Amino acid sequence: MKDIEGFHILWTAPYFEKSKDDTYSMQDYELLTMILSALMWRKMNGPITLYGDARAIDYVEGQGLSHIWNGGIKEIQVPDSISPGVFWAAGKLYALKAAHMPAVMVDLDLIVWKNIGEYIAGTDICAIHREGIYPDVYPGRDFFNMDSSYSFDPLWSWDVPPVNTCMLYMAKEQFKNYYVDSSIQFMENCRETEENLCHMVFAEQRLLAMCAARKGKIIASFFPEAADIERQDVFTHLWGYKNILKFNYGKRVEFNGRLCERIEREFPEEADVIRELHVCR
């Protein structure tokens, strides 16, 4: 079985945009999910790398977790010109810029339980699924607050469905660079000052579809239909469940217990590591 390179991204600037804390921290359920995500990727697919800013790297090193990413830890720097309030996921674009394709970008709250080789074989781009063009999330071009010098490529189609990028495979370095450069140029020329969702998802999810169509690339989906996601056993994604865990202590203890048990059972060498984190009750 051929290794599939994966990578995580931990960019702390959005955290400090909203928090007055001097040091970065994660919720216990976020930390355990990230750990199991990395360990399961290693087990089922191949090496995994962490791309993070300096404070993210300090955090994982301080928690004794650096070894979790057997592909290593690499620092990214997102320019101050990119607002972490508006573009809270910009770290993903800068990690993609630094990463070499073919590789799979995996969100920290996504656990992949199986090998995905059969899904990505022969594809240029493969993502979890496409999304509908809902006007409140994906509005038309006139909505965007852009610098007067910026112009959208007239050959970009506004009719292609956006791409959910919680897990994203790209095969070719050249296309990856085109997409990332287009996204960064959009973010650098954005005059928006407050988060409204639409600017970030355009830069990350809609532009990917537009760039692919512009270059004649076909985007495959791990699960083309929404109903398929409900019936699959390939991955677990926390998505909105994080809000339940944040406010429901009982559910949180139950969830953490399941993850601790899974880590200790499948990766007994990490048992002492997670006990030191004091997140398992």
PDB file of C-alpha atoms in Angstrom:
ATOM      1  CA  MET A   1       0.000   0.000   0.000  1.00  0.00           C
ATOM      2  CA  LYS A   2       1.504   3.312  -1.092  1.00  0.00           C
ATOM      3  CA  ASP A   3       1.810   6.008   1.552  1.00  0.00           C
ATOM      4  CA  ILE A   4      -0.485   9.014   1.251  1.00  0.00           C
ATOM      5  CA  GLU A   5       0.973  12.216   2.664  1.00  0.00           C
ATOM      6  CA  GLY A   6      -1.333  14.147   4.956  1.00  0.00           C
ATOM      7  CA  PHE A   7      -1.065  17.416   6.809  1.00  0.00           C
ATOM      8  CA  HIS A   8      -2.772  19.338   9.603  1.00  0.00           C
ATOM      9  CA  ILE A   9      -2.842  23.103  10.146  1.00  0.00           C
ATOM     10  CA  LEU A  10      -2.895  24.930  13.460  1.00  0.00           C
ATOM     11  CA  TRP A  11      -2.982  28.714  13.076  1.00  0.00           C
ATOM     12  CA  THR A  12      -3.484  30.547  16.347  1.00  0.00           C
ATOM     13  CA  ALA A  13      -4.034  34.141  15.175  1.00  0.00           C
ATOM     14  CA  PRO A  14      -7.879  33.835  15.089  1.00  0.00           C
ATOM     15  CA  TYR A  15      -7.781  32.607  18.704  1.00  0.00           C
ATOM     16  CA  PHE A  16      -5.848  35.649  19.868  1.00  0.00           C
ATOM     17  CA  GLU A  17      -8.132  37.893  17.816  1.00  0.00           C
ATOM     18  CA  LYS A  18     -10.978  36.915  20.146  1.00  0.00           C
ATOM     19  CA  SER A  19      -9.154  36.072  23.374  1.00  0.00           C
ATOM     20  CA  LYS A  20      -7.227  38.195  25.849  1.00  0.00           C
ATOM     21  CA  ASP A  21      -5.172  35.180  26.943  1.00  0.00           C
ATOM     22  CA  ASP A  22      -1.404  35.450  26.670  1.00  0.00           C
ATOM     23  CA  THR A  23      -0.996  31.791  25.759  1.00  0.00           C
ATOM     24  CA  TYR A  24      -2.817  29.527  23.341  1.00  0.00           C
ATOM     25  CA  SER A  25      -4.988  26.644  24.526  1.00  0.00           C
ATOM     26  CA  MET A  26      -7.414  24.114  23.065  1.00  0.00           C
ATOM     27  CA  GLN A  27     -10.560  22.595  24.500  1.00  0.00           C
ATOM     28  CA  ASP A  28      -9.971  19.049  25.799  1.00  0.00           C
ATOM     29  CA  TYR A  29     -12.201  17.494  23.124  1.00  0.00           C
ATOM     30  CA  GLU A  30     -10.403  19.463  20.391  1.00  0.00           C
ATOM     31  CA  LEU A  31      -7.028  18.296  21.659  1.00  0.00           C
ATOM     32  CA  LEU A  32      -8.045  14.629  21.791  1.00  0.00           C
ATOM     33  CA  THR A  33      -9.646  14.768  18.356  1.00  0.00           C
ATOM     34  CA  MET A  34      -6.491  16.303  16.880  1.00  0.00           C
ATOM     35  CA  ILE A  35      -4.327  13.624  18.471  1.00  0.00           C
ATOM     36  CA  LEU A  36      -6.494  10.747  17.254  1.00  0.00           C
ATOM     37  CA  SER A  37      -6.775  12.354  13.810  1.00  0.00           C
ATOM     38  CA  ALA A  38      -2.982  12.354  13.443  1.00  0.00           C
ATOM     39  CA  LEU A  39      -2.530   8.856  14.885  1.00  0.00           C
ATOM     40  CA  MET A  40      -5.227   7.291  12.694  1.00  0.00           C
ATOM     41  CA  TRP A  41      -3.875   8.973   9.583  1.00  0.00           C
ATOM     42  CA  ARG A  42      -0.455   7.514  10.342  1.00  0.00           C
ATOM     43  CA  LYS A  43      -1.941   4.072  10.878  1.00  0.00           C
ATOM     44  CA  MET A  44      -4.212   3.925   7.850  1.00  0.00           C
ATOM     45  CA  ASN A  45      -2.642   6.208   5.236  1.00  0.00           C
ATOM     46  CA  GLY A  46       0.896   7.454   5.797  1.00  0.00           C
ATOM     47  CA  PRO A  47       2.995  10.232   7.303  1.00  0.00           C
ATOM     48  CA  ILE A  48       1.332  13.400   8.540  1.00  0.00           C
ATOM     49  CA  THR A  49       2.863  16.841   8.986  1.00  0.00           C
ATOM     50  CA  LEU A  50       1.745  19.751  11.139  1.00  0.00           C
ATOM     51  CA  TYR A  51       1.954  23.259   9.715  1.00  0.00           C
ATOM     52  CA  GLY A  52       1.614  25.868  12.408  1.00  0.00           C
ATOM     53  CA  ASP A  53       2.606  29.364  13.433  1.00  0.00           C
ATOM     54  CA  ALA A  54       5.208  29.914  16.172  1.00  0.00           C
ATOM     55  CA  ARG A  55       2.668  29.965  19.020  1.00  0.00           C
ATOM     56  CA  ALA A  56       1.014  26.800  17.728  1.00  0.00           C
ATOM     57  CA  ILE A  57       4.356  25.031  17.654  1.00  0.00           C
ATOM     58  CA  ASP A  58       5.142  26.228  21.184  1.00  0.00           C
ATOM     59  CA  TYR A  59       1.784  24.847  22.303  1.00  0.00           C
ATOM     60  CA  VAL A  60       2.154  21.331  20.883  1.00  0.00           C
ATOM     61  CA  GLU A  61       5.731  21.124  22.084  1.00  0.00           C
ATOM     62  CA  GLY A  62       4.649  22.244  25.545  1.00  0.00           C
ATOM     63  CA  GLN A  63       1.980  19.528  25.596  1.00  0.00           C
ATOM     64  CA  GLY A  64       4.558  16.887  24.684  1.00  0.00           C
ATOM     65  CA  LEU A  65       2.830  16.149  21.364  1.00  0.00           C
ATOM     66  CA  SER A  66       5.458  16.965  18.748  1.00  0.00           C
ATOM     67  CA  HIS A  67       6.058  13.283  17.975  1.00  0.00           C
ATOM     68  CA  ILE A  68       2.402  12.784  16.991  1.00  0.00           C
ATOM     69  CA  TRP A  69       3.156  14.209  13.540  1.00  0.00           C
ATOM     70  CA  ASN A  70       5.655  11.744  12.109  1.00  0.00           C
ATOM     71  CA  GLY A  71       6.075  13.891   9.009  1.00  0.00           C
ATOM     72  CA  GLY A  72       7.445  16.675  11.196  1.00  0.00           C
ATOM     73  CA  ILE A  73       6.342  20.139  12.240  1.00  0.00           C
ATOM     74  CA  LYS A  74       6.841  23.125   9.950  1.00  0.00           C
ATOM     75  CA  GLU A  75       6.299  26.791  10.656  1.00  0.00           C
ATOM     76  CA  ILE A  76       4.067  28.979   8.513  1.00  0.00           C
ATOM     77  CA  GLN A  77       3.828  32.744   8.616  1.00  0.00           C
ATOM     78  CA  VAL A  78       0.642  34.495   7.571  1.00  0.00           C
ATOM     79  CA  PRO A  79       1.250  38.192   6.760  1.00  0.00           C
ATOM     80  CA  ASP A  80      -0.281  40.840   9.000  1.00  0.00           C
ATOM     81  CA  SER A  81      -2.138  42.121   5.946  1.00  0.00           C
ATOM     82  CA  ILE A  82      -4.444  39.073   6.175  1.00  0.00           C
ATOM     83  CA  SER A  83      -7.088  39.713   8.820  1.00  0.00           C
ATOM     84  CA  PRO A  84      -7.514  36.673  11.114  1.00  0.00           C
ATOM     85  CA  GLY A  85     -10.939  37.995  12.053  1.00  0.00           C
ATOM     86  CA  VAL A  86     -12.217  37.957   8.476  1.00  0.00           C
ATOM     87  CA  PHE A  87     -10.082  35.083   7.172  1.00  0.00           C
ATOM     88  CA  TRP A  88      -9.990  32.734  10.151  1.00  0.00           C
ATOM     89  CA  ALA A  89      -8.921  29.787   7.960  1.00  0.00           C
ATOM     90  CA  ALA A  90      -6.188  31.617   6.043  1.00  0.00           C
ATOM     91  CA  GLY A  91      -3.619  29.374   7.711  1.00  0.00           C
ATOM     92  CA  LYS A  92      -4.889  26.533   5.523  1.00  0.00           C
ATOM     93  CA  LEU A  93      -4.042  28.469   2.374  1.00  0.00           C
ATOM     94  CA  TYR A  94      -0.535  29.269   3.599  1.00  0.00           C
ATOM     95  CA  ALA A  95      -0.005  25.653   4.640  1.00  0.00           C
ATOM     96  CA  LEU A  96      -1.104  24.572   1.167  1.00  0.00           C
ATOM     97  CA  LYS A  97       1.353  27.072  -0.277  1.00  0.00           C
ATOM     98  CA  ALA A  98       4.186  25.456   1.689  1.00  0.00           C
ATOM     99  CA  ALA A  99       3.114  21.833   1.164  1.00  0.00           C
ATOM    100  CA  HIS A 100       4.102  19.771  -1.856  1.00  0.00           C
ATOM    101  CA  MET A 101       1.512  17.846  -3.801  1.00  0.00           C
ATOM    102  CA  PRO A 102       0.282  15.157  -3.999  1.00  0.00           C
ATOM    103  CA  ALA A 103      -0.988  15.409  -0.435  1.00  0.00           C
ATOM    104  CA  VAL A 104      -4.177  15.523   1.596  1.00  0.00           C
ATOM    105  CA  MET A 105      -5.125  18.452   3.801  1.00  0.00           C
ATOM    106  CA  VAL A 106      -7.023  17.189   6.853  1.00  0.00           C
ATOM    107  CA  ASP A 107      -8.905  19.400   9.314  1.00  0.00           C
ATOM    108  CA  LEU A 108      -7.951  19.002  12.967  1.00  0.00           C
ATOM    109  CA  ASP A 109     -11.509  17.950  13.848  1.00  0.00           C
ATOM    110  CA  LEU A 110     -11.647  15.205  11.198  1.00  0.00           C
ATOM    111  CA  ILE A 111     -10.656  11.601  11.948  1.00  0.00           C
ATOM    112  CA  VAL A 112     -10.095   9.311   8.945  1.00  0.00           C
ATOM    113  CA  TRP A 113     -10.644   5.683   9.944  1.00  0.00           C
ATOM    114  CA  LYS A 114      -9.701   3.939   6.681  1.00  0.00           C
ATOM    115  CA  ASN A 115      -7.247   4.084   3.820  1.00  0.00           C
ATOM    116  CA  ILE A 116      -8.484   6.524   1.172  1.00  0.00           C
ATOM    117  CA  GLY A 117      -6.295   5.328  -1.690  1.00  0.00           C
ATOM    118  CA  GLU A 118      -9.212   3.999  -3.718  1.00  0.00           C
ATOM    119  CA  TYR A 119     -11.034   7.322  -3.474  1.00  0.00           C
ATOM    120  CA  ILE A 120      -8.194   9.509  -4.720  1.00  0.00           C
ATOM    121  CA  ALA A 121      -6.754   7.114  -7.320  1.00  0.00           C
ATOM    122  CA  GLY A 122      -6.692   8.773 -10.725  1.00  0.00           C
ATOM    123  CA  THR A 123      -8.149  12.081  -9.512  1.00  0.00           C
ATOM    124  CA  ASP A 124      -6.703  15.581  -9.853  1.00  0.00           C
ATOM    125  CA  ILE A 125      -8.679  16.925  -6.894  1.00  0.00           C
ATOM    126  CA  CYS A 126     -10.811  15.059  -4.383  1.00  0.00           C
ATOM    127  CA  ALA A 127     -12.837  16.590  -1.559  1.00  0.00           C
ATOM    128  CA  ILE A 128     -15.494  15.404   0.866  1.00  0.00           C
ATOM    129  CA  HIS A 129     -18.367  16.819  -1.187  1.00  0.00           C
ATOM    130  CA  ARG A 130     -19.602  19.794  -3.218  1.00  0.00           C
ATOM    131  CA  GLU A 131     -21.892  22.431  -1.752  1.00  0.00           C
ATOM    132  CA  GLY A 132     -24.916  24.268  -3.029  1.00  0.00           C
ATOM    133  CA  ILE A 133     -24.653  27.927  -4.021  1.00  0.00           C
ATOM    134  CA  TYR A 134     -26.740  29.301  -1.165  1.00  0.00           C
ATOM    135  CA  PRO A 135     -26.940  33.104  -1.608  1.00  0.00           C
ATOM    136  CA  ASP A 136     -26.490  33.891   2.091  1.00  0.00           C
ATOM    137  CA  VAL A 137     -23.206  31.928   2.124  1.00  0.00           C
ATOM    138  CA  TYR A 138     -22.073  32.234  -1.504  1.00  0.00           C
ATOM    139  CA  PRO A 139     -23.357  35.586  -2.775  1.00  0.00           C
ATOM    140  CA  GLY A 140     -22.661  37.164  -6.170  1.00  0.00           C
ATOM    141  CA  ARG A 141     -19.551  39.144  -7.005  1.00  0.00           C
ATOM    142  CA  ASP A 142     -21.132  42.515  -6.215  1.00  0.00           C
ATOM    143  CA  PHE A 143     -21.309  41.550  -2.551  1.00  0.00           C
ATOM    144  CA  PHE A 144     -17.555  41.543  -2.003  1.00  0.00           C
ATOM    145  CA  ASN A 145     -15.771  44.495  -0.468  1.00  0.00           C
ATOM    146  CA  MET A 146     -12.609  44.639  -2.552  1.00  0.00           C
ATOM    147  CA  ASP A 147      -9.851  47.110  -3.297  1.00  0.00           C
ATOM    148  CA  SER A 148     -10.549  49.143  -6.425  1.00  0.00           C
ATOM    149  CA  SER A 149      -7.448  47.717  -8.102  1.00  0.00           C
ATOM    150  CA  TYR A 150      -8.706  44.129  -7.765  1.00  0.00           C
ATOM    151  CA  SER A 151     -10.787  42.432 -10.433  1.00  0.00           C
ATOM    152  CA  PHE A 152     -12.236  38.940 -10.570  1.00  0.00           C
ATOM    153  CA  ASP A 153     -11.000  36.823 -13.465  1.00  0.00           C
ATOM    154  CA  PRO A 154     -13.710  37.165 -16.130  1.00  0.00           C
ATOM    155  CA  LEU A 155     -13.187  33.486 -16.998  1.00  0.00           C
ATOM    156  CA  TRP A 156     -14.108  32.302 -13.511  1.00  0.00           C
ATOM    157  CA  SER A 157     -17.542  30.694 -13.514  1.00  0.00           C
ATOM    158  CA  TRP A 158     -19.890  31.717 -10.707  1.00  0.00           C
ATOM    159  CA  ASP A 159     -22.126  28.756 -11.500  1.00  0.00           C
ATOM    160  CA  VAL A 160     -19.846  25.888 -10.388  1.00  0.00           C
ATOM    161  CA  PRO A 161     -20.718  24.429  -6.966  1.00  0.00           C
ATOM    162  CA  PRO A 162     -18.216  25.199  -4.170  1.00  0.00           C
ATOM    163  CA  VAL A 163     -16.112  22.539  -2.497  1.00  0.00           C
ATOM    164  CA  ASN A 164     -16.123  21.469   1.152  1.00  0.00           C
ATOM    165  CA  THR A 165     -12.439  21.322   2.070  1.00  0.00           C
ATOM    166  CA  CYS A 166     -12.419  19.623   5.490  1.00  0.00           C
ATOM    167  CA  MET A 167     -10.458  16.905   3.655  1.00  0.00           C
ATOM    168  CA  LEU A 168      -8.863  17.884   0.367  1.00  0.00           C
ATOM    169  CA  TYR A 169      -6.532  15.964  -1.949  1.00  0.00           C
ATOM    170  CA  MET A 170      -4.664  17.625  -4.781  1.00  0.00           C
ATOM    171  CA  ALA A 171      -2.374  15.782  -7.138  1.00  0.00           C
ATOM    172  CA  LYS A 172      -0.584  18.546  -9.025  1.00  0.00           C
ATOM    173  CA  GLU A 173       1.721  21.222  -7.678  1.00  0.00           C
ATOM    174  CA  GLN A 174       1.052  23.582 -10.577  1.00  0.00           C
ATOM    175  CA  PHE A 175      -2.706  23.696 -10.029  1.00  0.00           C
ATOM    176  CA  LYS A 176      -2.285  23.946  -6.261  1.00  0.00           C
ATOM    177  CA  ASN A 177      -0.112  27.022  -6.734  1.00  0.00           C
ATOM    178  CA  TYR A 178      -2.645  28.633  -9.071  1.00  0.00           C
ATOM    179  CA  TYR A 179      -5.473  28.095  -6.597  1.00  0.00           C
ATOM    180  CA  VAL A 180      -3.477  29.243  -3.564  1.00  0.00           C
ATOM    181  CA  ASP A 181      -2.122  32.312  -5.350  1.00  0.00           C
ATOM    182  CA  SER A 182      -5.646  33.247  -6.472  1.00  0.00           C
ATOM    183  CA  SER A 183      -6.956  32.872  -2.920  1.00  0.00           C
ATOM    184  CA  ILE A 184      -4.148  34.863  -1.353  1.00  0.00           C
ATOM    185  CA  GLN A 185      -4.534  37.634  -3.916  1.00  0.00           C
ATOM    186  CA  PHE A 186      -8.239  37.800  -3.052  1.00  0.00           C
ATOM    187  CA  MET A 187      -7.537  37.976   0.691  1.00  0.00           C
ATOM    188  CA  GLU A 188      -4.811  40.597   0.278  1.00  0.00           C
ATOM    189  CA  ASN A 189      -7.162  42.840  -1.698  1.00  0.00           C
ATOM    190  CA  CYS A 190     -10.171  42.433   0.564  1.00  0.00           C
ATOM    191  CA  ARG A 191     -11.329  45.560   2.437  1.00  0.00           C
ATOM    192  CA  GLU A 192     -13.738  43.724   4.717  1.00  0.00           C
ATOM    193  CA  THR A 193     -13.086  44.381   8.413  1.00  0.00           C
ATOM    194  CA  GLU A 194     -15.640  42.132  10.124  1.00  0.00           C
ATOM    195  CA  GLU A 195     -16.300  38.430   9.849  1.00  0.00           C
ATOM    196  CA  ASN A 196     -19.308  37.636   7.669  1.00  0.00           C
ATOM    197  CA  LEU A 197     -18.452  34.075   6.584  1.00  0.00           C
ATOM    198  CA  CYS A 198     -18.853  34.840   2.889  1.00  0.00           C
ATOM    199  CA  HIS A 199     -15.354  36.206   2.280  1.00  0.00           C
ATOM    200  CA  MET A 200     -13.592  33.254   3.902  1.00  0.00           C
ATOM    201  CA  VAL A 201     -15.612  30.551   2.203  1.00  0.00           C
ATOM    202  CA  PHE A 202     -15.155  32.303  -1.108  1.00  0.00           C
ATOM    203  CA  ALA A 203     -11.377  32.347  -0.702  1.00  0.00           C
ATOM    204  CA  GLU A 204     -11.167  28.733   0.420  1.00  0.00           C
ATOM    205  CA  GLN A 205     -14.110  26.816  -1.018  1.00  0.00           C
ATOM    206  CA  ARG A 206     -15.687  28.661  -3.915  1.00  0.00           C
ATOM    207  CA  LEU A 207     -12.447  29.808  -5.503  1.00  0.00           C
ATOM    208  CA  LEU A 208     -11.197  26.216  -5.545  1.00  0.00           C
ATOM    209  CA  ALA A 209     -14.160  25.245  -7.730  1.00  0.00           C
ATOM    210  CA  MET A 210     -13.738  28.319  -9.940  1.00  0.00           C
ATOM    211  CA  CYS A 211     -10.018  27.730 -10.402  1.00  0.00           C
ATOM    212  CA  ALA A 212     -10.592  24.062 -11.201  1.00  0.00           C
ATOM    213  CA  ALA A 213     -13.199  24.895 -13.840  1.00  0.00           C
ATOM    214  CA  ARG A 214     -10.921  27.595 -15.276  1.00  0.00           C
ATOM    215  CA  LYS A 215      -8.129  25.027 -15.723  1.00  0.00           C
ATOM    216  CA  GLY A 216     -10.349  22.154 -16.856  1.00  0.00           C
ATOM    217  CA  LYS A 217      -9.776  20.119 -13.694  1.00  0.00           C
ATOM    218  CA  ILE A 218     -12.431  17.699 -12.488  1.00  0.00           C
ATOM    219  CA  ILE A 219     -13.147  17.690  -8.759  1.00  0.00           C
ATOM    220  CA  ALA A 220     -14.055  14.241  -7.464  1.00  0.00           C
ATOM    221  CA  SER A 221     -15.929  13.737  -4.197  1.00  0.00           C
ATOM    222  CA  PHE A 222     -15.395  11.137  -1.513  1.00  0.00           C
ATOM    223  CA  PHE A 223     -19.161  11.224  -1.015  1.00  0.00           C
ATOM    224  CA  PRO A 224     -21.044  12.908  -3.884  1.00  0.00           C
ATOM    225  CA  GLU A 225     -24.427  12.853  -2.153  1.00  0.00           C
ATOM    226  CA  ALA A 226     -25.162  14.318   1.281  1.00  0.00           C
ATOM    227  CA  ALA A 227     -27.008  11.143   2.244  1.00  0.00           C
ATOM    228  CA  ASP A 228     -23.852   9.124   1.563  1.00  0.00           C
ATOM    229  CA  ILE A 229     -22.061  10.985   4.362  1.00  0.00           C
ATOM    230  CA  GLU A 230     -24.666   9.862   6.891  1.00  0.00           C
ATOM    231  CA  ARG A 231     -24.127   6.214   5.941  1.00  0.00           C
ATOM    232  CA  GLN A 232     -20.338   6.122   5.627  1.00  0.00           C
ATOM    233  CA  ASP A 233     -17.726   4.835   8.073  1.00  0.00           C
ATOM    234  CA  VAL A 234     -14.611   6.326   6.499  1.00  0.00           C
ATOM    235  CA  PHE A 235     -14.360   9.471   8.606  1.00  0.00           C
ATOM    236  CA  THR A 236     -15.807  11.305  11.586  1.00  0.00           C
ATOM    237  CA  HIS A 237     -16.035  15.093  11.489  1.00  0.00           C
ATOM    238  CA  LEU A 238     -17.066  17.039  14.588  1.00  0.00           C
ATOM    239  CA  TRP A 239     -18.628  19.891  12.584  1.00  0.00           C
ATOM    240  CA  GLY A 240     -21.389  21.460  14.693  1.00  0.00           C
ATOM    241  CA  TYR A 241     -21.107  18.812  17.412  1.00  0.00           C
ATOM    242  CA  LYS A 242     -18.358  20.966  18.915  1.00  0.00           C
ATOM    243  CA  ASN A 243     -21.025  23.420  20.064  1.00  0.00           C
ATOM    244  CA  ILE A 244     -22.782  20.643  21.981  1.00  0.00           C
ATOM    245  CA  LEU A 245     -19.514  19.521  23.567  1.00  0.00           C
ATOM    246  CA  LYS A 246     -18.660  23.077  24.530  1.00  0.00           C
ATOM    247  CA  PHE A 247     -21.832  23.608  26.555  1.00  0.00           C
ATOM    248  CA  ASN A 248     -22.906  20.098  27.607  1.00  0.00           C
ATOM    249  CA  TYR A 249     -20.543  18.807  30.285  1.00  0.00           C
ATOM    250  CA  GLY A 250     -22.022  15.307  30.340  1.00  0.00           C
ATOM    251  CA  LYS A 251     -21.683  14.831  26.592  1.00  0.00           C
ATOM    252  CA  ARG A 252     -18.170  16.231  26.789  1.00  0.00           C
ATOM    253  CA  VAL A 253     -17.037  13.748  29.450  1.00  0.00           C
ATOM    254  CA  GLU A 254     -18.622  10.884  27.500  1.00  0.00           C
ATOM    255  CA  PHE A 255     -17.008  11.960  24.222  1.00  0.00           C
ATOM    256  CA  ASN A 256     -13.568  12.440  25.778  1.00  0.00           C
ATOM    257  CA  GLY A 257     -13.828   9.061  27.457  1.00  0.00           C
ATOM    258  CA  ARG A 258     -14.511   7.328  24.141  1.00  0.00           C
ATOM    259  CA  LEU A 259     -11.545   9.035  22.479  1.00  0.00           C
ATOM    260  CA  CYS A 260      -9.207   8.272  25.374  1.00  0.00           C
ATOM    261  CA  GLU A 261     -10.288   4.640  25.307  1.00  0.00           C
ATOM    262  CA  ARG A 262      -9.729   4.439  21.554  1.00  0.00           C
ATOM    263  CA  ILE A 263      -6.284   6.002  21.766  1.00  0.00           C
ATOM    264  CA  GLU A 264      -5.213   3.759  24.636  1.00  0.00           C
ATOM    265  CA  ARG A 265      -6.522   0.652  22.873  1.00  0.00           C
ATOM    266  CA  GLU A 266      -5.106   1.277  19.402  1.00  0.00           C
ATOM    267  CA  PHE A 267      -2.025   3.276  20.372  1.00  0.00           C
ATOM    268  CA  PRO A 268      -0.986   2.011  23.815  1.00  0.00           C
ATOM    269  CA  GLU A 269       2.378   3.734  23.456  1.00  0.00           C
ATOM    270  CA  GLU A 270       0.508   7.045  23.742  1.00  0.00           C
ATOM    271  CA  ALA A 271      -1.382   6.174  26.929  1.00  0.00           C
ATOM    272  CA  ASP A 272       1.054   7.974  29.207  1.00  0.00           C
ATOM    273  CA  VAL A 273       1.098  10.966  26.865  1.00  0.00           C
ATOM    274  CA  ILE A 274      -2.643  11.572  27.045  1.00  0.00           C
ATOM    275  CA  ARG A 275      -2.716  10.913  30.795  1.00  0.00           C
ATOM    276  CA  GLU A 276      -0.221  13.740  31.214  1.00  0.00           C
ATOM    277  CA  LEU A 277      -2.688  16.041  29.452  1.00  0.00           C
ATOM    278  CA  HIS A 278      -5.275  15.460  32.224  1.00  0.00           C
ATOM    279  CA  VAL A 279      -8.136  15.281  29.711  1.00  0.00           C
ATOM    280  CA  CYS A 280      -9.181  11.666  30.388  1.00  0.00           C
ATOM    281  CA  ARG A 281     -11.458  11.047  33.367  1.00  0.00           C
TER     282      ARG A 281
END
